Coordinates of C-alpha atoms in Angstrom, one line a residue:
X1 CA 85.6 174.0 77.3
X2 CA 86.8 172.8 74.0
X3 CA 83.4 171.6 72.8
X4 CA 81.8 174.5 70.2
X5 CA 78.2 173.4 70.8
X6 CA 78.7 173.5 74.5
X7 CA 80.4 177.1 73.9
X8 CA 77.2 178.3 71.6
X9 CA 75.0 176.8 74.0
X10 CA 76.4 178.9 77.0
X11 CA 76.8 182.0 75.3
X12 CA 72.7 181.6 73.9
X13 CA 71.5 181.6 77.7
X14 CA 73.6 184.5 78.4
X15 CA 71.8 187.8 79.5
X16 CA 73.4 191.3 79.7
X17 CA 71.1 194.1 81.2
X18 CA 71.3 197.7 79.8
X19 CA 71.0 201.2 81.8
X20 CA 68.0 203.3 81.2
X21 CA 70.3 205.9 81.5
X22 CA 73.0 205.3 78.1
X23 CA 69.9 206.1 76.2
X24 CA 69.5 209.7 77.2
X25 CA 72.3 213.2 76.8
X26 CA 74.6 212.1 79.1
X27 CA 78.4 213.6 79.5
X28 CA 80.8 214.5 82.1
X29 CA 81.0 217.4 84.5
X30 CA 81.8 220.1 82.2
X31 CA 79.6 219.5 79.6
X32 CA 76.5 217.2 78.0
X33 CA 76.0 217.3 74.6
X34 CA 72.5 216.8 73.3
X35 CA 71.5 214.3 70.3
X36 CA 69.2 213.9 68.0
X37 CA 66.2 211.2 68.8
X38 CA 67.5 210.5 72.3
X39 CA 64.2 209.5 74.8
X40 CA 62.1 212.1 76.2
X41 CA 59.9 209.2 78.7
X42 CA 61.1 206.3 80.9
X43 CA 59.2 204.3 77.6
X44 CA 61.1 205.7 75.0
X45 CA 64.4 204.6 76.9
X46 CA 62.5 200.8 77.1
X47 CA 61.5 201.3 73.5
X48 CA 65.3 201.8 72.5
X49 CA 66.5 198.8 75.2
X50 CA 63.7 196.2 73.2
X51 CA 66.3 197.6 70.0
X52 CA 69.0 196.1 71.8
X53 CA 67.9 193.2 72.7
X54 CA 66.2 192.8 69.4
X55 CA 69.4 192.7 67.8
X56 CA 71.5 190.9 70.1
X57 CA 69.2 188.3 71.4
X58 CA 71.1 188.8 74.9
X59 CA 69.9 191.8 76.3
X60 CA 66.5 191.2 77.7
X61 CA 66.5 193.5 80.9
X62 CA 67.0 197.3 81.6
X63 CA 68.4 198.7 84.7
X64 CA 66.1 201.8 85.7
X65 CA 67.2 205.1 87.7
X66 CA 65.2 206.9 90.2
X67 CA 64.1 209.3 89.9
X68 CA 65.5 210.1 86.3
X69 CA 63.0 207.1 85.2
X70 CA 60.1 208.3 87.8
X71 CA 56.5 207.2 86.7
X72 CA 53.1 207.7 88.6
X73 CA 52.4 203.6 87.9
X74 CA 55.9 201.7 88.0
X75 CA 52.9 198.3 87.6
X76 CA 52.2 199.6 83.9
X77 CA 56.0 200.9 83.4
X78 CA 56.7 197.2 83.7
X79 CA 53.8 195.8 81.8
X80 CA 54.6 198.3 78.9
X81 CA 58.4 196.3 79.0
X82 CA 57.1 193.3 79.0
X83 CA 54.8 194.0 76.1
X84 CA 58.0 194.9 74.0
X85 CA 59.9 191.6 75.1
X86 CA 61.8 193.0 78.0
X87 CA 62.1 193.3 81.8
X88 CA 62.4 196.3 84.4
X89 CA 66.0 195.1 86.0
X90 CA 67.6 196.6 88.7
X91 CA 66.8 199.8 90.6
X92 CA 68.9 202.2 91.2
X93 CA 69.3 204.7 93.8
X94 CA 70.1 208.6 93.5
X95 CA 71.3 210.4 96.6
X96 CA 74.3 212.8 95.3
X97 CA 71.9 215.1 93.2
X98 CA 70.1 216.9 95.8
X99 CA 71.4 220.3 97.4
X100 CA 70.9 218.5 100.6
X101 CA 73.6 215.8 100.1
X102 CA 76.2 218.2 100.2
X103 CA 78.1 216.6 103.1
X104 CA 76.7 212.8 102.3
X105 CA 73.0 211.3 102.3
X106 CA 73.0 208.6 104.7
X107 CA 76.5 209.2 106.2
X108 CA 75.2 213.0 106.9
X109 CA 75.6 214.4 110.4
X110 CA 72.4 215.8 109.9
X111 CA 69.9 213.6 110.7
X112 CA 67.1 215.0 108.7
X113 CA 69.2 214.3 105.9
X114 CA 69.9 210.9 106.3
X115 CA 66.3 210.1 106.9
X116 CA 65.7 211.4 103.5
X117 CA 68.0 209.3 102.1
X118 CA 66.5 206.7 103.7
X119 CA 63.2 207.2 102.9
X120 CA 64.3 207.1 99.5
X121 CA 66.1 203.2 99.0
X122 CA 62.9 202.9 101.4
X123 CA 60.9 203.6 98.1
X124 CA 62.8 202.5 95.9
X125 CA 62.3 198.7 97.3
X126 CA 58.6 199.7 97.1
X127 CA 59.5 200.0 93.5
X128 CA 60.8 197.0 93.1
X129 CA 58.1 195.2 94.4
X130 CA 55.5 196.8 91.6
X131 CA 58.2 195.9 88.7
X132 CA 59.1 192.8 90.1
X133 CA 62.6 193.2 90.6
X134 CA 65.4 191.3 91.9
X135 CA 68.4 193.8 92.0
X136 CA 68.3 196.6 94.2
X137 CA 71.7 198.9 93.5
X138 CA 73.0 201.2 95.7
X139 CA 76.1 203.5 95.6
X140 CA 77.1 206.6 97.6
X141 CA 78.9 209.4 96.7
X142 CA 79.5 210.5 100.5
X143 CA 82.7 211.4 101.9
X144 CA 84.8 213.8 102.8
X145 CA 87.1 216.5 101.1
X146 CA 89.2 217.5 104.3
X147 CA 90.6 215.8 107.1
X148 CA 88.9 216.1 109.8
X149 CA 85.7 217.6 108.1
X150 CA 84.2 214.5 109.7
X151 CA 84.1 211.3 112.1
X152 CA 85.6 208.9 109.8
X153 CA 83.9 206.0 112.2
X154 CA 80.9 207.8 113.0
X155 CA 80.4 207.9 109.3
X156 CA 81.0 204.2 108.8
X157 CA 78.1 203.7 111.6
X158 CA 75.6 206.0 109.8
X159 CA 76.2 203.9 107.0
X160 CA 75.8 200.5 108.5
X161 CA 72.5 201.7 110.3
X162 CA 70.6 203.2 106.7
X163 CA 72.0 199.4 105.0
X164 CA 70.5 197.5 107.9
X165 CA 67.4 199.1 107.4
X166 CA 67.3 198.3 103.9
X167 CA 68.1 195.1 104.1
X168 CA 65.5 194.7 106.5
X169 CA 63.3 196.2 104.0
X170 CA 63.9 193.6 101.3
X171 CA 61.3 191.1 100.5
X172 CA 61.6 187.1 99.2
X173 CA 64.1 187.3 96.1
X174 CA 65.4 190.2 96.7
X175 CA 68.9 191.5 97.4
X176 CA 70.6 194.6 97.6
X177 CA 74.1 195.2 95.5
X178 CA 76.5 197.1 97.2
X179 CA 78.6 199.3 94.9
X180 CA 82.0 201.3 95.9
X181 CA 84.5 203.7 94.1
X182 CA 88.0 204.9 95.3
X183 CA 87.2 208.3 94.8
X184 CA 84.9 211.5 93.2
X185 CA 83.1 213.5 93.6
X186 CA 85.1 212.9 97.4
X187 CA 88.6 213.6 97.3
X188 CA 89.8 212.9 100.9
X189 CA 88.0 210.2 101.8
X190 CA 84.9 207.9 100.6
X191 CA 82.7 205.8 102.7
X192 CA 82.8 203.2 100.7
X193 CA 86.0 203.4 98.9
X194 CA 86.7 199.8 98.0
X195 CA 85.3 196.0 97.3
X196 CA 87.0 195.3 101.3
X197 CA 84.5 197.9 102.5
X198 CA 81.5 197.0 100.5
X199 CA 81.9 193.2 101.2
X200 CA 82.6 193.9 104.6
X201 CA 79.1 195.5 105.0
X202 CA 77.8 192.4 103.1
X203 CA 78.9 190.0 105.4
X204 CA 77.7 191.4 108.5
X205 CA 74.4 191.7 107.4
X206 CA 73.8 188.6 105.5
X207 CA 73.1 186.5 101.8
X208 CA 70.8 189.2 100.6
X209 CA 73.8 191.9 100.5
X210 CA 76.1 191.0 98.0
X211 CA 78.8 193.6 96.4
X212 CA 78.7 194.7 92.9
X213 CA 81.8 195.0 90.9
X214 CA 82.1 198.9 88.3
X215 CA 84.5 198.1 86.5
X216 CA 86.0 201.8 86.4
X217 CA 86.0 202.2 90.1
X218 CA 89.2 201.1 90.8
X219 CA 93.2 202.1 91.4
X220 CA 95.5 202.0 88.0
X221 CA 96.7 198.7 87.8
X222 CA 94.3 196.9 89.9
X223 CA 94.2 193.2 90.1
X224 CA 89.8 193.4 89.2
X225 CA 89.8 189.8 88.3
X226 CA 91.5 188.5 91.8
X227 CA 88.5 190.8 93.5
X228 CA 86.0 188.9 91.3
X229 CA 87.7 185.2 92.1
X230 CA 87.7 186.5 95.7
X231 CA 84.3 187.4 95.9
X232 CA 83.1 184.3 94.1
X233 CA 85.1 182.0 96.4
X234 CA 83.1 184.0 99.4
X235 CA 79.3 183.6 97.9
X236 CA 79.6 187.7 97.6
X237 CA 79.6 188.7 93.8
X238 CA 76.3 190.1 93.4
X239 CA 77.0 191.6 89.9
X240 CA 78.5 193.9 87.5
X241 CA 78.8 197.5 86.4
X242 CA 80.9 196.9 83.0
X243 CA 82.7 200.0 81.7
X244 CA 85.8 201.2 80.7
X245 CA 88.5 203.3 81.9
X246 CA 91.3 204.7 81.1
X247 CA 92.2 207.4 83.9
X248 CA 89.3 207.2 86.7
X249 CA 85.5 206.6 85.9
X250 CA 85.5 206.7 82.6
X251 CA 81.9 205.2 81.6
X252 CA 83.6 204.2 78.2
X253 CA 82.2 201.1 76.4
X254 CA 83.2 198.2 78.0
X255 CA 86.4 196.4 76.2
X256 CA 87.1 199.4 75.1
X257 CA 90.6 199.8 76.9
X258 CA 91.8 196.7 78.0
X259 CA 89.7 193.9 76.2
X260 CA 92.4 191.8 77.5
X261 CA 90.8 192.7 81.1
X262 CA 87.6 192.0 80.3
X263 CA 88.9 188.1 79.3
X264 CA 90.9 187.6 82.8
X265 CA 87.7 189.0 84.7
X266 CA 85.5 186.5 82.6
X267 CA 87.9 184.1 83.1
X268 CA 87.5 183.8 86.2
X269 CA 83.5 184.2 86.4
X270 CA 83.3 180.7 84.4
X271 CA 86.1 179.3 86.4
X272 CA 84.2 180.6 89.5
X273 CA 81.2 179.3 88.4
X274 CA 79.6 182.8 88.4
X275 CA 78.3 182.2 84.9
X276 CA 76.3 179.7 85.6
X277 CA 72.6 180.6 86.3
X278 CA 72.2 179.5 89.8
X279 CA 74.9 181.7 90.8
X280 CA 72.7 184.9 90.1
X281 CA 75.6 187.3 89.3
X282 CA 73.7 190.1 87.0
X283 CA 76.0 191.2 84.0
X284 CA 75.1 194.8 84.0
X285 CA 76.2 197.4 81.8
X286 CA 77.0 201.2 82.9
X287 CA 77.8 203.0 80.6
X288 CA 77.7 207.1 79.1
X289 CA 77.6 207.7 75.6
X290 CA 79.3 211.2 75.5
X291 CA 79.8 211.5 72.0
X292 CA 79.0 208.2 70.6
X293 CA 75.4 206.9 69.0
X294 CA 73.4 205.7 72.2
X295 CA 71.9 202.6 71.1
X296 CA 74.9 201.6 68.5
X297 CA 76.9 201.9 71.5
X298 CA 75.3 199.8 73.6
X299 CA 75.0 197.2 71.2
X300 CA 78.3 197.2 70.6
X301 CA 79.2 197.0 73.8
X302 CA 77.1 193.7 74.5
X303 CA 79.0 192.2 71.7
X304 CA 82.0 192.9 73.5
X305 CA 80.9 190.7 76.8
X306 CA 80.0 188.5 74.4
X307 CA 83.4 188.2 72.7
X308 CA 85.3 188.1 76.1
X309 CA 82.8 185.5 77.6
X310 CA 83.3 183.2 74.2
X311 CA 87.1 183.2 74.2
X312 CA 86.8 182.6 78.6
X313 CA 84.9 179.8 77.8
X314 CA 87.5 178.7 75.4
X315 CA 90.2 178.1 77.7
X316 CA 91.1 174.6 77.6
X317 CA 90.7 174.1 81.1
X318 CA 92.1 170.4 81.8
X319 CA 95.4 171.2 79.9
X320 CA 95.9 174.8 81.7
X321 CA 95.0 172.5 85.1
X322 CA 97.6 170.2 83.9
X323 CA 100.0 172.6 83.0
X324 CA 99.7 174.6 86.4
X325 CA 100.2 171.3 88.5
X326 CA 103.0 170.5 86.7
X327 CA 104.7 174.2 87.6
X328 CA 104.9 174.7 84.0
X329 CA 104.8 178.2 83.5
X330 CA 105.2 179.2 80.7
X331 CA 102.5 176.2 78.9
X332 CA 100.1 177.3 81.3
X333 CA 100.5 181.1 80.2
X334 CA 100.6 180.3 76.2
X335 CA 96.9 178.0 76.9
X336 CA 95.9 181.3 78.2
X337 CA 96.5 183.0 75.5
X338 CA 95.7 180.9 73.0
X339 CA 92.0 181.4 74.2
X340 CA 92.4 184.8 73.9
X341 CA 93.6 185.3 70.6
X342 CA 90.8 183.1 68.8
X343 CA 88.8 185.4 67.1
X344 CA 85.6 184.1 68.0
X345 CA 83.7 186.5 66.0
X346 CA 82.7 183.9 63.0
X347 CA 81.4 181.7 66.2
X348 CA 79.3 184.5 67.6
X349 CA 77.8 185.0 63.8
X350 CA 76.8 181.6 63.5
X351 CA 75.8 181.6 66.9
X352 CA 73.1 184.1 65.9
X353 CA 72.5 182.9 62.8
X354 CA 70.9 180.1 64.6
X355 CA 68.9 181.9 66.9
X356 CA 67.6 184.0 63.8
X357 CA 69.6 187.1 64.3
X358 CA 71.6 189.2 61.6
X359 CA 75.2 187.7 62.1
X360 CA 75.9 191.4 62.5
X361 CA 73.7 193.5 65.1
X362 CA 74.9 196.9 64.2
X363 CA 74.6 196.6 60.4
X364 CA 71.0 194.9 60.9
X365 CA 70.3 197.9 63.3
X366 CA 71.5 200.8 60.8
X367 CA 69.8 198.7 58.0
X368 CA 66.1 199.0 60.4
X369 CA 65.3 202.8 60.4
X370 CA 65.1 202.7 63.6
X371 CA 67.3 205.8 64.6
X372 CA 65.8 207.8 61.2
X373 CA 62.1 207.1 62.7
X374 CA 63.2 208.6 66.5
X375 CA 64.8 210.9 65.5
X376 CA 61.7 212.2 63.6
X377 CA 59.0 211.2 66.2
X378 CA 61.0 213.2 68.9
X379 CA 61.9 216.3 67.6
X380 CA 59.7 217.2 70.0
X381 CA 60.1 217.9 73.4
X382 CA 62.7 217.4 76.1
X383 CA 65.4 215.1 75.7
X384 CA 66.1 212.5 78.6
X385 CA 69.4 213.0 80.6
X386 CA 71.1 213.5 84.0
X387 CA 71.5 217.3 83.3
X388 CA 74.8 217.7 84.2

């Protein structure tokens, strides 16, 4: 796509959906370290989305977490978004919290315990029918840190039962996203360890299961952008989880790492067609801010989709075509590249220029008082976080 108007006019319909969750303490294992003006309620964390989105233009949904982001009335929770010109996103699941998933949730040998589980993406559809809700999200932590601690098979079965349940659950427009990670906090063996597992549950139940793609949940040296042409060929890429990595499951902000991996795999979404609305492929960010500003870091990691997706939709597409029929390697390669190294960032500022943005969102959000006012108005209180 040569043509800059057709560029700034894909890039303004573009939508990137934030985590409730970035907004809060978060950390790793060892340790989370508190900030100042960090959400005490499930509103605050909308309050501090509406920021990003404010300054961006692009990010008009956030992703909410059960039951970190409980509320008695999820109805008003999603009226109170709307009021500050965003949407309740997708749901997400949490069964690797409770003492009773020790050996799994809905892979459990104990049956109590994976009726519990159960019960729980049970409500958390019911959820996303009060917030209106596309995107239900679901990862597993279960597996096994021995061999033979378990039926490996058995385990795959529990699985499939508790997802055909869900999906029987689901209503009109909606859809479950299946996630999967290679490994932690399992170290033998996960029950859904890899996108061949997760799409393989997809398939056998139907178009309403689709997998999701985490960017950090993957082998060193994975090939992520074949798994995303591969599941856009098949009709199976739900969405997104963008992070980065640089050992395992980082949660760094995405582009971080390998920006030049963030191009190939949005490469391939617009060559896919995945970028296009129709296709319904949710851009999700998932993200902790260990010891970086929560909502800086979010915008800036928006900007960084955004600056991947402009130089993907750069490629010259009729001269790499060209260039690959004709076995000409290395032309082929150097179009490639050339697409990459455009610094598209004077695009995106005029971009937002004309949508009546700041041509910088972090300056215009340091320059809006917004952190020096929350931080004031929540001395107070309990910080939002995941409490690790």
């Amino acid at each position: 796509m040569n043509d800059t108007s057709a560029v700034k006019d894909a890039l303004r319909r573009q939508q990137i959906e934030t985590p409730s969750w970035a907004y809060g303490n978060s950390g790793t294992r060892f340790k989370v370290f508190a900030q100042r003006g960090v959400p005490r309620t499930p509103q605050e964390k909308i309050d501090d989305a509406a920021q990003v989105h404010r300054f961006t233009g692009v990010a008009p949904s956030v992703a909410v977490h059960i039951p970190w982001d409980r509320v008695d009335d999820y109805a008003a929770l999603a009226a109170y978004a709307e009021e500050r010109g965003v949407r309740i996103g997708a749901v997400n699941t949490n069964v690797f919290q409770d003492d009773d998933y020790m050996l799994g949730s809905v892979t459990n040998p104990d049956p109590a315990v994976r009726r519990k589980a159960l019960d729980h993406l049970l409500e958390a559809v019911d959820i996303m029918d009060l917030t209106g809700s596309r995107d239900l999200k679901l990862w597993f932590s279960d597996g096994t840190n021995y061999p033979g601690q378990d039926d490996i098979r058995a385990r795959q079965d529990r699985m499939a039962e508790a997802l055909a349940a869900v999906y029987e659950r689901l209503g009109d427009g909606q859809r479950f996203l299946l996630e999967y990670k290679l490994f932690e906090p399992a170290f033998y063996m996960t029950d859904l360890p890899d996108w061949g597992s997760s799409y393989a549950h997809c398939v056998k139940l139907g178009p309403k299961a689709q997998v999701v793609v985490d960017t950090g949940h993957h082998a060193p040296g994975t090939n992520i952008e074949f798994i995303v042409a591969f599941l856009l060929r098949e009709g199976k890429l739900g969405g997104f989880d963008f992070n980065s990595r640089f050992y395992a499951d980082d949660d760094l902000m995405v582009g971080a790492a390998d920006p030049f991996q963030l191009f190939r795999i949005m490469y391939e979404v617009v060559r896919g067609g995945g970028y296009d609305p129709e296709a319904g492929v949710a851009f999700m960010l998932d993200q902790c801010h260990n010891v970086e500003p929560k909502i800086q870091g979010q915008i800036r990691s928006v900007m960084n989709v955004q600056e991947a997706t402009a130089k993907a939709l750069l490629v010259d597409g009729d001269a790499l075509r060209a260039a690959q029929a004709a076995g000409d390697v290395l032309e082929a390669n150097a179009i490639f590249m050339d697409a990459y190294n455009t610094d598209v960032r004077p695009l995106l500022a005029e971009l937002r220029e004309e949508m009546g943005l700041h041509p910088d969102p972090v300056a215009a959000y340091k320059e809006s008082g917004y952190y020096e006012r929350i931080v004031e108005e929540r001395k107070d209180g309990q910080g939002a976080g995941w409490g690790a």
